[in-house]
Amino acid sequence: MPFFDEQDTDITLDTVQGDTELPSGYSTQSFKIDFENGRILSQLTDLPETVRQQAAIAIMTERGVHTVLGDDFGAQIRETIATAPTREVAALEIDEDIRDALVDDLRISDVTNIVVERVGEDKAQVYVEIDVDGELVTVEQEV
């Protein structure tokens, strides 16, 4: 199944900037990801699971590490944990970084209740609530 239908294949930045609705023909489906075993399954998911998976990937991907994803994809949580002078500064920077990593997704209406708990020297457990088309989706991801 293609991401865009054949009638509307030209979606440009101008088409989506400032819009709150998905462009015509934009697919809400994705392949299901088995995060525990690191596998992409042949099953398809739909909203809101598709957005939950995308958010988990964005949260666990260090920004700028994978050039194929672009310079703005992901978050800098591990780096912030390792370099922030205090836990309070780290919490503020991580909160902002997670919001930045998620708000560009047109399917996400709001990002709320971000909680980051440190798990060891350079790891954290991230909890985020995301509003997807009026439905609250919880993302839990270790980074």
Short mmCIF file of C-alpha atoms in Angstrom, two decimals:
data_model
loop_
_atom_site.label_atom_id
_atom_site.label_comp_id
_atom_site.label_asym_id
_atom_site.label_seq_id
_atom_site.Cartn_x
_atom_site.Cartn_y
_atom_site.Cartn_z
CA MET A 1 0.00 0.00 0.00
CA PRO A 2 1.60 3.31 -1.06
CA PHE A 3 1.92 6.25 1.30
CA PHE A 4 0.22 8.53 -1.21
CA ASP A 5 -2.63 7.74 -3.54
CA GLU A 6 -2.06 8.21 -7.25
CA GLN A 7 -4.25 11.32 -7.46
CA ASP A 8 -2.21 13.41 -5.00
CA THR A 9 1.46 12.49 -5.16
CA ASP A 10 2.90 16.01 -4.95
CA ILE A 11 2.99 17.06 -1.32
CA THR A 12 5.40 19.90 -0.70
CA LEU A 13 6.43 21.77 2.41
CA ASP A 14 4.05 24.56 1.36
CA THR A 15 1.19 22.05 1.34
CA VAL A 16 1.66 21.02 4.96
CA GLN A 17 3.12 24.07 6.70
CA GLY A 18 0.56 25.55 9.05
CA ASP A 19 -2.04 22.88 8.28
CA THR A 20 -3.58 21.01 11.17
CA GLU A 21 -5.09 18.26 9.03
CA LEU A 22 -3.21 15.58 7.14
CA PRO A 23 -2.83 16.22 3.41
CA SER A 24 -5.12 14.22 1.15
CA GLY A 25 -3.76 10.75 0.50
CA TYR A 26 -1.46 10.74 3.54
CA SER A 27 -1.42 7.25 5.00
CA THR A 28 -2.02 6.67 8.68
CA GLN A 29 -0.79 3.08 8.45
CA SER A 30 2.63 1.63 9.13
CA PHE A 31 4.17 -1.76 9.66
CA LYS A 32 4.03 -2.96 13.26
CA ILE A 33 7.35 -2.83 15.09
CA ASP A 34 8.35 -5.39 17.70
CA PHE A 35 10.61 -3.17 19.81
CA GLU A 36 11.56 -5.96 22.24
CA ASN A 37 13.02 -8.15 19.49
CA GLY A 38 14.08 -5.37 17.12
CA ARG A 39 11.91 -6.57 14.24
CA ILE A 40 9.51 -5.06 11.75
CA LEU A 41 6.50 -7.32 11.37
CA SER A 42 4.35 -7.88 8.29
CA GLN A 43 1.23 -6.70 10.16
CA LEU A 44 -0.06 -3.18 9.57
CA THR A 45 -1.01 -0.75 12.33
CA ASP A 46 -3.22 2.30 12.13
CA LEU A 47 -3.72 5.41 14.23
CA PRO A 48 -2.97 5.85 17.08
CA GLU A 49 -0.47 2.92 17.20
CA THR A 50 1.37 4.25 14.15
CA VAL A 51 2.02 7.55 15.95
CA ARG A 52 3.02 5.78 19.18
CA GLN A 53 5.64 3.80 17.26
CA GLN A 54 6.94 6.89 15.44
CA ALA A 55 7.17 8.81 18.72
CA ALA A 56 9.09 5.97 20.40
CA ILE A 57 11.55 5.90 17.49
CA ALA A 58 12.00 9.69 17.60
CA ILE A 59 12.58 9.62 21.37
CA MET A 60 15.15 6.81 21.28
CA THR A 61 17.07 8.14 18.26
CA GLU A 62 19.87 10.54 19.04
CA ARG A 63 19.50 13.65 16.90
CA GLY A 64 22.07 14.02 14.14
CA VAL A 65 23.51 10.50 14.46
CA HIS A 66 21.72 8.93 11.49
CA THR A 67 22.13 11.34 8.58
CA VAL A 68 19.59 9.47 6.46
CA LEU A 69 16.89 10.60 8.92
CA GLY A 70 17.90 14.27 8.68
CA ASP A 71 19.52 16.61 11.16
CA ASP A 72 16.30 17.40 13.02
CA PHE A 73 14.99 13.87 13.60
CA GLY A 74 15.26 12.51 17.12
CA ALA A 75 16.17 13.90 20.51
CA GLN A 76 19.38 14.50 22.47
CA ILE A 77 18.36 12.84 25.72
CA ARG A 78 21.52 10.81 26.38
CA GLU A 79 23.76 13.76 25.64
CA THR A 80 21.71 16.03 27.91
CA ILE A 81 21.80 13.51 30.76
CA ALA A 82 25.58 13.24 30.44
CA THR A 83 26.34 16.97 30.13
CA ALA A 84 23.68 18.97 32.01
CA PRO A 85 25.05 20.70 35.12
CA THR A 86 22.04 19.80 37.30
CA ARG A 87 19.05 17.45 37.18
CA GLU A 88 16.73 20.45 36.98
CA VAL A 89 18.49 21.81 33.89
CA ALA A 90 18.49 18.33 32.34
CA ALA A 91 14.75 17.96 32.98
CA LEU A 92 13.97 21.29 31.29
CA GLU A 93 16.19 20.60 28.30
CA ILE A 94 14.86 17.05 27.83
CA ASP A 95 11.25 18.24 28.08
CA GLU A 96 11.86 20.82 25.35
CA ASP A 97 13.84 18.37 23.22
CA ILE A 98 11.09 15.72 23.34
CA ARG A 99 8.45 18.28 22.37
CA ASP A 100 10.63 19.43 19.46
CA ALA A 101 11.09 15.82 18.32
CA LEU A 102 7.33 15.17 18.25
CA VAL A 103 5.39 18.35 17.39
CA ASP A 104 6.28 18.38 13.70
CA ASP A 105 4.21 15.22 13.18
CA LEU A 106 0.90 16.48 11.76
CA ARG A 107 -0.94 13.60 13.41
CA ILE A 108 0.00 14.84 16.90
CA SER A 109 -2.25 17.53 18.38
CA ASP A 110 -0.44 17.93 21.70
CA VAL A 111 2.43 16.52 23.78
CA THR A 112 1.82 16.45 27.54
CA ASN A 113 2.96 14.87 30.80
CA ILE A 114 6.59 14.31 29.92
CA VAL A 115 8.34 12.42 32.72
CA VAL A 116 11.98 11.38 32.51
CA GLU A 117 13.44 9.09 35.17
CA ARG A 118 17.15 8.47 35.22
CA VAL A 119 18.05 4.76 35.03
CA GLY A 120 21.77 4.50 35.61
CA GLU A 121 24.60 6.80 34.64
CA ASP A 122 23.61 7.55 31.03
CA LYS A 123 20.14 6.05 30.53
CA ALA A 124 16.61 7.20 31.23
CA GLN A 125 13.03 5.98 31.06
CA VAL A 126 10.79 8.43 29.21
CA TYR A 127 7.00 8.63 29.64
CA VAL A 128 5.04 10.90 27.33
CA GLU A 129 1.34 11.39 26.64
CA ILE A 130 0.40 12.37 23.10
CA ASP A 131 -2.95 13.55 21.79
CA VAL A 132 -3.65 11.80 18.48
CA ASP A 133 -6.93 12.84 16.93
CA GLY A 134 -8.56 13.25 20.35
CA GLU A 135 -7.18 9.98 21.73
CA LEU A 136 -4.51 10.01 24.43
CA VAL A 137 -1.55 7.75 23.59
CA THR A 138 1.13 6.88 26.16
CA VAL A 139 4.70 6.27 25.03
CA GLU A 140 7.17 4.58 27.39
CA GLN A 141 10.69 4.29 26.05
CA GLU A 142 14.10 3.65 27.55
CA VAL A 143 16.86 5.76 26.06
#
